[in-house]
PDB file of C-alpha atoms in Angstrom:
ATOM      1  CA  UNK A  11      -3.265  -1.718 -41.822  1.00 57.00           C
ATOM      2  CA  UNK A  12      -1.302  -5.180 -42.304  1.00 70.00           C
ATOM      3  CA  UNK A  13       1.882  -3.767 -41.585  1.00 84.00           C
ATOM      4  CA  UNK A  14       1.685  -6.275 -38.665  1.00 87.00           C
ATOM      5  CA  UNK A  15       1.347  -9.097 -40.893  1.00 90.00           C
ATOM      6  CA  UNK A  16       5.069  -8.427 -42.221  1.00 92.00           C
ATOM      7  CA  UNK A  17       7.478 -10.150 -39.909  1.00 93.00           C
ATOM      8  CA  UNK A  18      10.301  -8.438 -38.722  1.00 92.00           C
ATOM      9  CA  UNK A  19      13.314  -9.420 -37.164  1.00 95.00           C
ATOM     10  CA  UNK A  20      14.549  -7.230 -34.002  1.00 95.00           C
ATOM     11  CA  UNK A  21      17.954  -7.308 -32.856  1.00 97.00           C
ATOM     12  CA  UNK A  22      18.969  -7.695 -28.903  1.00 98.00           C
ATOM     13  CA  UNK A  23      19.707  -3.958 -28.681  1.00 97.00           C
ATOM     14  CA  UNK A  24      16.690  -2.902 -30.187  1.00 96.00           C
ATOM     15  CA  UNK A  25      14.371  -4.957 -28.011  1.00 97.00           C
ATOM     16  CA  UNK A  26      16.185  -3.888 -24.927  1.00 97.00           C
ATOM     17  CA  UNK A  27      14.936  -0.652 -25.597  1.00 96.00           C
ATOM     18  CA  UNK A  28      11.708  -1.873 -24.347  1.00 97.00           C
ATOM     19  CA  UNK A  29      12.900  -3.549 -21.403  1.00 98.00           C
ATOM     20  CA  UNK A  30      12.045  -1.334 -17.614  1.00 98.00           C
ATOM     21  CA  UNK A  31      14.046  -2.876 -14.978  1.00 98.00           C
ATOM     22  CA  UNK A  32      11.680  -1.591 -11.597  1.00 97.00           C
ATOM     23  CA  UNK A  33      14.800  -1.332  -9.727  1.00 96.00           C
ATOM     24  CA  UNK A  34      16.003   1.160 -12.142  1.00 97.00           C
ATOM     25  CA  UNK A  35      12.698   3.396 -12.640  1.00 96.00           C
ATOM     26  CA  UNK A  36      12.469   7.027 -12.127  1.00 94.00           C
ATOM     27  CA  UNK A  37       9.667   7.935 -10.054  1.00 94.00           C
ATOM     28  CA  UNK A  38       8.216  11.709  -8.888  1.00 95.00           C
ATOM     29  CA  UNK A  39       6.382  12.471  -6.137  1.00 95.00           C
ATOM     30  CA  UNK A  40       5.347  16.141  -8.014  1.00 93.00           C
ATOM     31  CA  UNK A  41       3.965  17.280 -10.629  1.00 92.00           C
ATOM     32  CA  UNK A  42       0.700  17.701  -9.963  1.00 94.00           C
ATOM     33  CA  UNK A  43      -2.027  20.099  -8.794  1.00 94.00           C
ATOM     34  CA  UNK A  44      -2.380  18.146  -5.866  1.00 96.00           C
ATOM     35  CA  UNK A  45       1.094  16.852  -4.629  1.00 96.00           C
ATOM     36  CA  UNK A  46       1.975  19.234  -2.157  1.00 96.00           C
ATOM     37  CA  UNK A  47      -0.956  18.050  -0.157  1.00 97.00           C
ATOM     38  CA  UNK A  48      -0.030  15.910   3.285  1.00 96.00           C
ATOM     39  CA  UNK A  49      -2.680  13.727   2.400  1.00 96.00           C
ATOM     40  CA  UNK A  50      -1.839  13.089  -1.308  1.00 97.00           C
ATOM     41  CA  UNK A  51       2.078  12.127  -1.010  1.00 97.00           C
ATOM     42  CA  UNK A  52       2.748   9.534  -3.358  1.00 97.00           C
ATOM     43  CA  UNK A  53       5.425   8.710  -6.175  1.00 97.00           C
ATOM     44  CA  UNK A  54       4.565   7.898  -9.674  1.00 97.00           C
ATOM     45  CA  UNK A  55       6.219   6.300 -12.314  1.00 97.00           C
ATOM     46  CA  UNK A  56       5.968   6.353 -15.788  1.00 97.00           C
ATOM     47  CA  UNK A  57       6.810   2.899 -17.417  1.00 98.00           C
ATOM     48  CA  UNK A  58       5.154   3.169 -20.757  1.00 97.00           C
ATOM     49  CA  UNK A  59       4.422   5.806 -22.817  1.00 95.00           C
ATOM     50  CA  UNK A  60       2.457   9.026 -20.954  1.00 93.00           C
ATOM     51  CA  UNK A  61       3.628  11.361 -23.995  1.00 87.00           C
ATOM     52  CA  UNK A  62       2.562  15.058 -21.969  1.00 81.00           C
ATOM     53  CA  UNK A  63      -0.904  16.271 -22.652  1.00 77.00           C
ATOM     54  CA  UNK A  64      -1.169  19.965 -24.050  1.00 72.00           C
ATOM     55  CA  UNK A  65      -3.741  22.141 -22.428  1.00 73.00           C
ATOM     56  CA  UNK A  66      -3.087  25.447 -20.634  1.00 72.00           C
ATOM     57  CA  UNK A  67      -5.742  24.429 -17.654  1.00 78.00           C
ATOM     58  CA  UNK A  68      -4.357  24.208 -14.175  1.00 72.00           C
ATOM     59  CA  UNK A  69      -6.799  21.252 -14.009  1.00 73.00           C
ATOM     60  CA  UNK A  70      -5.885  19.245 -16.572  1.00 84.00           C
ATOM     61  CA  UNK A  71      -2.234  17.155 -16.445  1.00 89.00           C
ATOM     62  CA  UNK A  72      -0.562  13.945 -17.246  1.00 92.00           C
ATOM     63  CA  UNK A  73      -1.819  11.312 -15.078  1.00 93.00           C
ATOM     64  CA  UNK A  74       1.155  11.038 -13.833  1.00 94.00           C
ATOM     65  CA  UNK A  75       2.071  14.551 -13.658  1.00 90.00           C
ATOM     66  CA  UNK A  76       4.418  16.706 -16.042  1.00 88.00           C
ATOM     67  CA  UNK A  77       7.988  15.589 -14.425  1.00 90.00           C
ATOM     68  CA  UNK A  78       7.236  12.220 -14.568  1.00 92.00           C
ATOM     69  CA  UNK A  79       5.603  11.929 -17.706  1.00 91.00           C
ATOM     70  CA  UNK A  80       8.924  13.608 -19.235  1.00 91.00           C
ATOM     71  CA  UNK A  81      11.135  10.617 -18.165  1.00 93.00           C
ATOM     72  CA  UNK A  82       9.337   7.436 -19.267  1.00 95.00           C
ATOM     73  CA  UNK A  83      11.259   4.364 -18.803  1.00 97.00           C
ATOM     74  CA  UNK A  84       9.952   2.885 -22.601  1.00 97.00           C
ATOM     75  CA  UNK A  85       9.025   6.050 -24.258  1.00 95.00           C
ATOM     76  CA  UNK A  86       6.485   4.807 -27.326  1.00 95.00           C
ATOM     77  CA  UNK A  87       3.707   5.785 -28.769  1.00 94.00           C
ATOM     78  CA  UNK A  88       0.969   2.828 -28.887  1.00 95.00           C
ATOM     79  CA  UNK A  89      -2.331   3.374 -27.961  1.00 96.00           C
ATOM     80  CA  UNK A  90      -1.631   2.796 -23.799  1.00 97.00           C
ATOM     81  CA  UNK A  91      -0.115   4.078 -21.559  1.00 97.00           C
ATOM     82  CA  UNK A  92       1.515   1.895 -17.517  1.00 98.00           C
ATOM     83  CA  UNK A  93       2.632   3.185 -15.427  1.00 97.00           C
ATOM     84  CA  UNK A  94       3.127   2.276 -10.950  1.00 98.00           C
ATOM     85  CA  UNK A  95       1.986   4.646  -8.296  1.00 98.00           C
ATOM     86  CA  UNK A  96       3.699   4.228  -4.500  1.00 98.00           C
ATOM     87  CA  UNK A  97       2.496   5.455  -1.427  1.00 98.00           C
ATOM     88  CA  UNK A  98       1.982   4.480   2.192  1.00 98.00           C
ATOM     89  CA  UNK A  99      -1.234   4.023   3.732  1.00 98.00           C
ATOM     90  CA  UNK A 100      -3.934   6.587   3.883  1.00 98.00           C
ATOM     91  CA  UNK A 101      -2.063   8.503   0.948  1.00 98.00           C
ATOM     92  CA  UNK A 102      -3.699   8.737  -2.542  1.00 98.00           C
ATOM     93  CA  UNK A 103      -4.835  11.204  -5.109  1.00 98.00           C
ATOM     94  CA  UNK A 104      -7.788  13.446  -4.785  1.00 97.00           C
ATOM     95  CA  UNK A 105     -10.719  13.427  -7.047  1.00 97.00           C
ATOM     96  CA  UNK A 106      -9.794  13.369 -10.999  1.00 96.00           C
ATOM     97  CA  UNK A 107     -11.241  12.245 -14.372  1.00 95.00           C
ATOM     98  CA  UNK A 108      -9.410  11.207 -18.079  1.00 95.00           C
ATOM     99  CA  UNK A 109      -9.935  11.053 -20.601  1.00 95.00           C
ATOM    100  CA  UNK A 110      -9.690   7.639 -21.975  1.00 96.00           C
ATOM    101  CA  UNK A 111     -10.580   4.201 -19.643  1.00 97.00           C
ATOM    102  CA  UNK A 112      -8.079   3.883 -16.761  1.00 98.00           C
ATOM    103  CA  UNK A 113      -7.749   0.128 -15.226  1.00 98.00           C
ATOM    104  CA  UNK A 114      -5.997  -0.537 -11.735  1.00 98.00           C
ATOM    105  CA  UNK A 115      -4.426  -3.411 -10.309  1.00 98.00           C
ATOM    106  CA  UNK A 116      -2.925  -3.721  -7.069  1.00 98.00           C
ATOM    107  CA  UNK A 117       0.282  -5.456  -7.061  1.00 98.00           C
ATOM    108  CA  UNK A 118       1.206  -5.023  -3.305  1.00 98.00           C
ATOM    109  CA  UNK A 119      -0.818  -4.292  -0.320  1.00 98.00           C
ATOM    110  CA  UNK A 120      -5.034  -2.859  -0.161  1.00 98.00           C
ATOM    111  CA  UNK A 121      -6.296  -0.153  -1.851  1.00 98.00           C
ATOM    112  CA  UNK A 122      -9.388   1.465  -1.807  1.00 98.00           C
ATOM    113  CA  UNK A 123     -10.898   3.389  -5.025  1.00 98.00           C
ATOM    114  CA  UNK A 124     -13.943   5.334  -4.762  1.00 98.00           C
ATOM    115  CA  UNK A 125     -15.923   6.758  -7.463  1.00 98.00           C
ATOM    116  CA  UNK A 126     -18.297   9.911  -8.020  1.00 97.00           C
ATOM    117  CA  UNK A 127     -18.360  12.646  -5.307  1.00 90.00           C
ATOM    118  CA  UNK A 128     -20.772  14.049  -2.413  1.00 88.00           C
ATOM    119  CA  UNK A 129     -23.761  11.660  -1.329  1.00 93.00           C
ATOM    120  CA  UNK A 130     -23.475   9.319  -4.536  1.00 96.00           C
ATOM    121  CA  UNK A 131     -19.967   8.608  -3.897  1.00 97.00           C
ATOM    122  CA  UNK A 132     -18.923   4.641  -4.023  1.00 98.00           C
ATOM    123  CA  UNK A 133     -16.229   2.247  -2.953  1.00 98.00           C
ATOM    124  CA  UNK A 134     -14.502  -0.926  -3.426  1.00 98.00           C
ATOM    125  CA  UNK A 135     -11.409  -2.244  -1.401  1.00 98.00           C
ATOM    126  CA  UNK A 136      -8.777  -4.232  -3.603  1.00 98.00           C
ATOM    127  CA  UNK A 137      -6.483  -7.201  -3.216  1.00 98.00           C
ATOM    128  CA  UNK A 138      -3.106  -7.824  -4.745  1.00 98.00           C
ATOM    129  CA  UNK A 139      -4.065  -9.083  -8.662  1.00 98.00           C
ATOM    130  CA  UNK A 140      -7.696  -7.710  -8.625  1.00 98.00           C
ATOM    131  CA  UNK A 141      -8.474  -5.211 -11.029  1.00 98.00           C
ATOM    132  CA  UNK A 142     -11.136  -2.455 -11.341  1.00 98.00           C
ATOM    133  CA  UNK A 143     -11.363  -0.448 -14.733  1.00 98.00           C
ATOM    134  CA  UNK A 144     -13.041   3.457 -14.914  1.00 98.00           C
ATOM    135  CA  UNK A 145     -14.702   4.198 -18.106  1.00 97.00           C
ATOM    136  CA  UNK A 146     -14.518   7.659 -19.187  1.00 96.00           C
ATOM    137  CA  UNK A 147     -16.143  10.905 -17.545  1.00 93.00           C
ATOM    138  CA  UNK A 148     -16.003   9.019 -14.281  1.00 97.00           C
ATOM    139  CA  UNK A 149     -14.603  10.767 -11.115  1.00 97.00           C
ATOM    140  CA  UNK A 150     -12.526   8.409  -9.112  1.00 98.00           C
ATOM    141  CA  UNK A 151      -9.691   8.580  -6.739  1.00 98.00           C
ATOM    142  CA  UNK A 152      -7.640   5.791  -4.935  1.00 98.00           C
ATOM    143  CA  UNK A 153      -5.417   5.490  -1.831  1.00 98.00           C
ATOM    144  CA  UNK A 154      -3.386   2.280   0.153  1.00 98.00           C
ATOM    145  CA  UNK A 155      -5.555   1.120   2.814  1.00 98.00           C
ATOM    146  CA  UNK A 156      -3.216  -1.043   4.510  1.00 98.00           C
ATOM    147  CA  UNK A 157      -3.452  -0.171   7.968  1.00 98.00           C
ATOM    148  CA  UNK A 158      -1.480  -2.755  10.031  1.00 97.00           C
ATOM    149  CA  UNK A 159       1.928  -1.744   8.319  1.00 97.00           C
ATOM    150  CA  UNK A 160       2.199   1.704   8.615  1.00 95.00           C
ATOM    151  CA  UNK A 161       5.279   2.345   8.179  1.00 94.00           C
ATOM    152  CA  UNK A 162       5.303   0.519   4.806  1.00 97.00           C
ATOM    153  CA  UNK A 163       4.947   2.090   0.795  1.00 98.00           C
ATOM    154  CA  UNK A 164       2.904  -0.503  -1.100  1.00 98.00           C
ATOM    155  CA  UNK A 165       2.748  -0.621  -4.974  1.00 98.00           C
ATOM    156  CA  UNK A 166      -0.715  -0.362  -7.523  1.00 98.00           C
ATOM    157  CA  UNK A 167      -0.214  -0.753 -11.020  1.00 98.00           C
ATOM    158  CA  UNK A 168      -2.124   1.943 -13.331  1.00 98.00           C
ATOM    159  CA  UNK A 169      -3.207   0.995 -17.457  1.00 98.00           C
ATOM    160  CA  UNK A 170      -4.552   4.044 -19.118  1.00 97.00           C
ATOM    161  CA  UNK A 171      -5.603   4.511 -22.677  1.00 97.00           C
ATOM    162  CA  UNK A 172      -4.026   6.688 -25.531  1.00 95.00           C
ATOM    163  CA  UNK A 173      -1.138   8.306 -26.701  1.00 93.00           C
ATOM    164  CA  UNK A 174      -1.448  11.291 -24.835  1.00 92.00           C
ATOM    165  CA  UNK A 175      -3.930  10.780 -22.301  1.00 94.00           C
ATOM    166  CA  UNK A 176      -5.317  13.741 -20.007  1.00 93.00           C
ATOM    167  CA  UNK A 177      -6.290  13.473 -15.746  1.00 93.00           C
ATOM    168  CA  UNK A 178      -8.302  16.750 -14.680  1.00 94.00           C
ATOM    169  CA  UNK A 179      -9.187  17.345 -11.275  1.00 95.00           C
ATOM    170  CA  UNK A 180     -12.593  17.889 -10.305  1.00 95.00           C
ATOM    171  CA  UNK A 181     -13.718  21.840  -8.957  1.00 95.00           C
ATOM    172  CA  UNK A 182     -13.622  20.291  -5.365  1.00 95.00           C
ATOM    173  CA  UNK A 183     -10.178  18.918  -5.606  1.00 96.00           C
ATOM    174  CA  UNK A 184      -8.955  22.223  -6.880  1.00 95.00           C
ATOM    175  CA  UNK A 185     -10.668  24.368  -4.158  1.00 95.00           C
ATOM    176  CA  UNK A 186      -8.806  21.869  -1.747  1.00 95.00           C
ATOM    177  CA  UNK A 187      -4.931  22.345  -3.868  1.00 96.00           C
ATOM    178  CA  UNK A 188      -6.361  26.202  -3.315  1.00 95.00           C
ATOM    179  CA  UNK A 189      -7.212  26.154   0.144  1.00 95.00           C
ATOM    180  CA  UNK A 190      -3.687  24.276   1.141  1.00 95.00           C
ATOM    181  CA  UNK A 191      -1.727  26.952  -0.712  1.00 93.00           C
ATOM    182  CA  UNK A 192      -3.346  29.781   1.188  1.00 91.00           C
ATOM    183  CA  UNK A 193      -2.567  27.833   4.344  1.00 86.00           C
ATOM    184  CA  UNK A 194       1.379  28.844   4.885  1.00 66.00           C
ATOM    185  CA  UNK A 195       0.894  32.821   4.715  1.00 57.00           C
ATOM    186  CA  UNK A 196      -2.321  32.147   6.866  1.00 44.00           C
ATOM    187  CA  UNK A 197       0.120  30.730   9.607  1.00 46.00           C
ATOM    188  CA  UNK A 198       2.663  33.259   9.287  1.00 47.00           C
ATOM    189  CA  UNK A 199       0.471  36.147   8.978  1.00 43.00           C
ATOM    190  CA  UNK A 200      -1.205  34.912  12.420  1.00 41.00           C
ATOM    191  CA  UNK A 201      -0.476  37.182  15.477  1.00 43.00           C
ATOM    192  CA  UNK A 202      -0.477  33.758  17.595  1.00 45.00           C
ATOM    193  CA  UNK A 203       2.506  32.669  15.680  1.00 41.00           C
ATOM    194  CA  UNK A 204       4.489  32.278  19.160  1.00 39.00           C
ATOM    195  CA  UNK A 205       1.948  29.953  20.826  1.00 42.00           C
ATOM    196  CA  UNK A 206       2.328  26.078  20.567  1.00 43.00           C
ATOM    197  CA  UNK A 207       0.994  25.180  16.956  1.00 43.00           C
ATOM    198  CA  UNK A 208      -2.502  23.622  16.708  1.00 46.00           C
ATOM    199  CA  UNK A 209      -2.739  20.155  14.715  1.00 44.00           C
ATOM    200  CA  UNK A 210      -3.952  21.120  11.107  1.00 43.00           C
ATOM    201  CA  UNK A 211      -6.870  19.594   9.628  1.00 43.00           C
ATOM    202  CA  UNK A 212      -6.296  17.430   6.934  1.00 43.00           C
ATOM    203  CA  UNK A 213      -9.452  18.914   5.370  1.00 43.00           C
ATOM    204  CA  UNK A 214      -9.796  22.777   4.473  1.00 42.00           C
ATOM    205  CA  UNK A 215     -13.171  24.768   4.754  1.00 41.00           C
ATOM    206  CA  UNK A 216     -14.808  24.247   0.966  1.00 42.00           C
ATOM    207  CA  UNK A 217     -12.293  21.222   0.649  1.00 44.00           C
ATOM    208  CA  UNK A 218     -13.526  18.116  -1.014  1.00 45.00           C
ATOM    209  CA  UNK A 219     -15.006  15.476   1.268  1.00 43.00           C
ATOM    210  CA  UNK A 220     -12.883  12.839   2.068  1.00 49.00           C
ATOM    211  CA  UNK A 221     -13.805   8.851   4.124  1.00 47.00           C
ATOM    212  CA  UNK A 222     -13.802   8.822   7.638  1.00 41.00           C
ATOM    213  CA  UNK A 223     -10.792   8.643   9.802  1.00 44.00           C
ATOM    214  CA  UNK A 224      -8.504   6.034   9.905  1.00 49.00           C
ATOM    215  CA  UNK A 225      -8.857   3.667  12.401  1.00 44.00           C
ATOM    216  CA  UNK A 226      -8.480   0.095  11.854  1.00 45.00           C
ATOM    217  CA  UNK A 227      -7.430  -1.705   8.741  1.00 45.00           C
ATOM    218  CA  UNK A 228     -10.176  -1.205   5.429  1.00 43.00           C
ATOM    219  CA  UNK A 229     -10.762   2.752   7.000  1.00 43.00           C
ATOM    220  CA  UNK A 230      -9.931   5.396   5.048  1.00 43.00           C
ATOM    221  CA  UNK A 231      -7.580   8.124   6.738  1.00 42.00           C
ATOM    222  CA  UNK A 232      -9.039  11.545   7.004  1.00 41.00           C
ATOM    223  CA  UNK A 233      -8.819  12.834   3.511  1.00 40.00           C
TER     224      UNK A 233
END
Protein backbone atom coordinates (compact mmCIF):
# COMPACT_ATOMS: atom_id res chain seq x y z
CA UNK A 1 0.00 0.00 0.00
CA UNK A 2 1.41 3.71 -0.55
CA UNK A 3 -1.37 5.27 1.02
CA UNK A 4 1.39 6.44 3.44
CA UNK A 5 3.23 8.09 0.81
CA UNK A 6 0.21 10.70 0.40
CA UNK A 7 0.69 13.46 2.90
CA UNK A 8 -2.00 14.52 4.89
CA UNK A 9 -2.63 17.36 6.89
CA UNK A 10 -4.28 16.73 10.52
CA UNK A 11 -5.93 19.35 12.33
CA UNK A 12 -5.27 20.08 16.31
CA UNK A 13 -8.54 18.33 17.22
CA UNK A 14 -7.95 15.43 15.28
CA UNK A 15 -4.47 14.72 16.60
CA UNK A 16 -5.61 15.24 20.12
CA UNK A 17 -7.55 12.31 19.68
CA UNK A 18 -4.41 10.44 20.03
CA UNK A 19 -3.09 12.18 22.88
CA UNK A 20 -3.38 9.84 26.69
CA UNK A 21 -2.72 12.16 29.44
CA UNK A 22 -1.51 9.25 32.39
CA UNK A 23 -3.08 11.38 34.89
CA UNK A 24 -6.30 10.97 33.17
CA UNK A 25 -6.21 7.04 32.32
CA UNK A 26 -8.76 4.58 33.29
CA UNK A 27 -7.32 1.67 34.83
CA UNK A 28 -9.10 -1.89 36.20
CA UNK A 29 -7.95 -4.01 38.58
CA UNK A 30 -10.63 -6.94 37.08
CA UNK A 31 -11.34 -8.52 34.42
CA UNK A 32 -9.59 -11.39 34.44
CA UNK A 33 -9.56 -15.10 35.34
CA UNK A 34 -7.13 -14.40 37.82
CA UNK A 35 -7.87 -10.97 39.56
CA UNK A 36 -9.62 -11.95 42.48
CA UNK A 37 -6.51 -13.67 43.62
CA UNK A 38 -4.56 -11.89 46.84
CA UNK A 39 -1.53 -12.55 45.11
CA UNK A 40 -2.43 -11.21 41.61
CA UNK A 41 -3.91 -7.57 42.58
CA UNK A 42 -2.87 -5.26 40.08
CA UNK A 43 -4.49 -2.44 37.80
CA UNK A 44 -4.21 -2.33 34.12
CA UNK A 45 -4.58 0.16 31.69
CA UNK A 46 -5.32 0.20 28.28
CA UNK A 47 -3.54 3.12 26.39
CA UNK A 48 -3.59 1.92 22.85
CA UNK A 49 -5.70 -0.12 21.08
CA UNK A 50 -6.58 -3.80 22.93
CA UNK A 51 -9.82 -4.08 20.58
CA UNK A 52 -11.56 -7.36 22.84
CA UNK A 53 -10.63 -10.77 21.63
CA UNK A 54 -13.67 -13.15 20.75
CA UNK A 55 -13.45 -16.63 22.09
CA UNK A 56 -15.95 -18.30 24.44
CA UNK A 57 -12.89 -19.98 26.62
CA UNK A 58 -12.68 -19.04 30.24
CA UNK A 59 -8.92 -19.13 29.46
CA UNK A 60 -8.53 -16.98 26.89
CA UNK A 61 -9.02 -12.84 27.48
CA UNK A 62 -7.72 -9.49 26.59
CA UNK A 63 -4.42 -9.01 28.04
CA UNK A 64 -5.65 -6.62 29.83
CA UNK A 65 -8.86 -8.08 30.70
CA UNK A 66 -12.48 -7.39 29.20
CA UNK A 67 -13.31 -4.03 31.36
CA UNK A 68 -10.30 -2.53 30.57
CA UNK A 69 -9.88 -3.38 27.15
CA UNK A 70 -13.50 -1.70 26.62
CA UNK A 71 -12.22 1.79 27.69
CA UNK A 72 -8.98 2.44 25.78
CA UNK A 73 -7.62 5.80 26.19
CA UNK A 74 -6.63 5.99 22.03
CA UNK A 75 -8.94 3.44 20.69
CA UNK A 76 -7.23 2.46 17.01
CA UNK A 77 -6.71 -0.20 15.17
CA UNK A 78 -2.85 -0.51 14.05
CA UNK A 79 -1.11 -3.50 14.33
CA UNK A 80 -0.07 -2.92 18.42
CA UNK A 81 -1.40 -2.70 21.09
CA UNK A 82 0.32 -0.40 25.03
CA UNK A 83 -0.83 -0.48 27.47
CA UNK A 84 0.67 0.11 31.77
CA UNK A 85 0.15 -2.45 34.44
CA UNK A 86 0.40 -1.15 38.41
CA UNK A 87 0.90 -3.09 41.30
CA UNK A 88 2.83 -3.17 44.55
CA UNK A 89 5.45 -5.53 45.30
CA UNK A 90 5.08 -9.24 45.25
CA UNK A 91 1.79 -8.73 43.08
CA UNK A 92 1.72 -9.88 39.39
CA UNK A 93 -0.14 -12.09 37.03
CA UNK A 94 -0.07 -15.81 37.04
CA UNK A 95 1.11 -17.91 34.24
CA UNK A 96 -0.34 -16.84 30.60
CA UNK A 97 0.55 -17.02 26.87
CA UNK A 98 -0.62 -14.65 23.53
CA UNK A 99 -0.81 -14.77 20.95
CA UNK A 100 1.36 -12.36 19.18
CA UNK A 101 5.10 -11.12 20.76
CA UNK A 102 4.58 -9.19 24.02
CA UNK A 103 7.67 -6.73 25.04
CA UNK A 104 8.00 -5.22 28.68
CA UNK A 105 9.65 -2.33 29.98
CA UNK A 106 9.80 -1.22 33.38
CA UNK A 107 9.26 2.36 33.82
CA UNK A 108 9.30 2.52 37.70
CA UNK A 109 10.65 0.25 40.27
CA UNK A 110 12.05 -3.94 39.74
CA UNK A 111 10.28 -6.47 38.23
CA UNK A 112 10.85 -9.89 37.86
CA UNK A 113 9.47 -12.01 34.71
CA UNK A 114 9.81 -15.62 34.60
CA UNK A 115 9.22 -17.83 31.77
CA UNK A 116 8.04 -21.59 31.19
CA UNK A 117 6.62 -23.55 34.20
CA UNK A 118 7.65 -26.53 36.69
CA UNK A 119 11.51 -27.47 36.76
CA UNK A 120 12.37 -25.55 33.38
CA UNK A 121 11.02 -22.42 34.64
CA UNK A 122 13.45 -19.14 34.16
CA UNK A 123 13.98 -15.64 35.42
CA UNK A 124 15.31 -12.29 34.87
CA UNK A 125 15.01 -9.21 37.29
CA UNK A 126 14.46 -5.75 35.43
CA UNK A 127 15.51 -2.16 35.86
CA UNK A 128 13.64 0.99 35.00
CA UNK A 129 14.22 1.32 30.83
CA UNK A 130 15.30 -2.37 30.30
CA UNK A 131 13.24 -4.33 28.17
CA UNK A 132 12.59 -8.09 27.70
CA UNK A 133 10.35 -9.24 24.67
CA UNK A 134 8.27 -12.95 24.70
CA UNK A 135 7.89 -14.46 21.37
CA UNK A 136 4.85 -16.37 20.87
CA UNK A 137 3.69 -19.78 22.58
CA UNK A 138 5.86 -18.76 25.49
CA UNK A 139 4.46 -18.99 29.10
CA UNK A 140 5.55 -16.06 31.13
CA UNK A 141 4.33 -14.14 34.05
CA UNK A 142 5.73 -10.95 35.83
CA UNK A 143 5.41 -9.27 39.25
CA UNK A 144 7.19 -5.85 41.13
CA UNK A 145 10.00 -7.04 43.08
CA UNK A 146 10.71 -4.01 44.90
CA UNK A 147 11.02 -5.00 48.32
CA UNK A 148 12.36 -2.03 50.36
CA UNK A 149 9.17 0.15 49.57
CA UNK A 150 6.41 -1.79 50.41
CA UNK A 151 4.01 0.26 50.73
CA UNK A 152 4.59 1.67 47.21
CA UNK A 153 2.60 0.73 43.48
CA UNK A 154 5.35 0.89 40.85
CA UNK A 155 4.59 1.14 37.05
CA UNK A 156 5.80 -1.53 33.89
CA UNK A 157 4.95 -0.62 30.56
CA UNK A 158 3.43 -3.60 28.31
CA UNK A 159 3.79 -3.54 23.96
CA UNK A 160 1.82 -6.35 22.51
CA UNK A 161 1.21 -7.18 18.92
CA UNK A 162 -2.09 -7.06 16.80
CA UNK A 163 -5.32 -5.71 16.51
CA UNK A 164 -6.99 -7.95 18.68
CA UNK A 165 -4.53 -9.77 20.54
CA UNK A 166 -5.44 -12.87 22.89
CA UNK A 167 -3.63 -13.79 26.77
CA UNK A 168 -4.73 -17.48 27.85
CA UNK A 169 -3.84 -18.80 31.04
CA UNK A 170 -2.03 -21.88 31.34
CA UNK A 171 -4.10 -25.31 32.97
CA UNK A 172 -2.08 -24.56 36.24
CA UNK A 173 -3.10 -20.99 36.54
CA UNK A 174 -6.68 -21.98 36.04
CA UNK A 175 -6.67 -24.86 38.62
CA UNK A 176 -5.24 -22.05 40.98
CA UNK A 177 -8.40 -19.14 39.82
CA UNK A 178 -10.41 -22.69 40.61
CA UNK A 179 -9.03 -23.60 43.76
CA UNK A 180 -9.40 -19.76 45.20
CA UNK A 181 -13.07 -19.73 44.21
CA UNK A 182 -13.85 -22.89 46.11
CA UNK A 183 -12.03 -21.33 49.05
CA UNK A 184 -14.99 -18.91 50.55
CA UNK A 185 -17.82 -21.73 50.85
CA UNK A 186 -14.89 -24.00 52.16
CA UNK A 187 -14.56 -21.43 55.12
CA UNK A 188 -18.09 -20.97 55.71
CA UNK A 189 -19.11 -24.45 55.37
CA UNK A 190 -16.34 -25.27 58.16
CA UNK A 191 -17.77 -26.34 61.60
CA UNK A 192 -14.61 -24.39 63.15
CA UNK A 193 -15.98 -21.23 61.77
CA UNK A 194 -16.00 -19.71 65.50
CA UNK A 195 -12.31 -20.39 66.24
CA UNK A 196 -9.60 -17.68 65.51
CA UNK A 197 -9.00 -17.89 61.61
CA UNK A 198 -5.81 -19.64 60.41
CA UNK A 199 -3.47 -17.53 57.93
CA UNK A 200 -4.38 -18.79 54.32
CA UNK A 201 -1.85 -20.02 52.06
CA UNK A 202 -1.17 -18.02 49.26
CA UNK A 203 -0.85 -21.28 47.30
CA UNK A 204 -3.85 -23.87 46.92
CA UNK A 205 -3.35 -27.76 46.77
CA UNK A 206 -2.91 -28.42 42.68
CA UNK A 207 -2.12 -24.56 42.47
CA UNK A 208 0.60 -23.48 40.15
CA UNK A 209 4.06 -23.18 41.67
CA UNK A 210 5.05 -19.96 42.51
CA UNK A 211 9.18 -18.38 43.73
CA UNK A 212 10.05 -18.63 47.12
CA UNK A 213 8.95 -16.33 49.82
CA UNK A 214 9.65 -12.94 50.03
CA UNK A 215 12.30 -11.95 52.02
CA UNK A 216 14.70 -9.41 51.06
CA UNK A 217 14.72 -7.23 48.01
CA UNK A 218 15.14 -9.43 44.30
CA UNK A 219 12.81 -12.45 46.27
CA UNK A 220 9.80 -13.28 44.94
CA UNK A 221 6.73 -13.26 47.46
CA UNK A 222 5.00 -16.54 47.90
CA UNK A 223 3.03 -16.89 44.76
Amino acid sequence: MDDWKNIRTWTREEMMQRVARFKALKGSDGGLPDSPLPECRRKLYAVIGFQPPMSANAAVTSPVGANAAAMPAISIAEGFNLGYCKAKPGKGPLMHNHDTNETFIPMTGRWRCEWNEGEAMEHVDLDPYDVISFPTGVARRFMNITYDEPGREHLLMFIIGGNQPQAEFTPGAMQRCEAFAREPRARTASPRRASPPRKRATRAPGGPARSAPRRTRGRRAGR
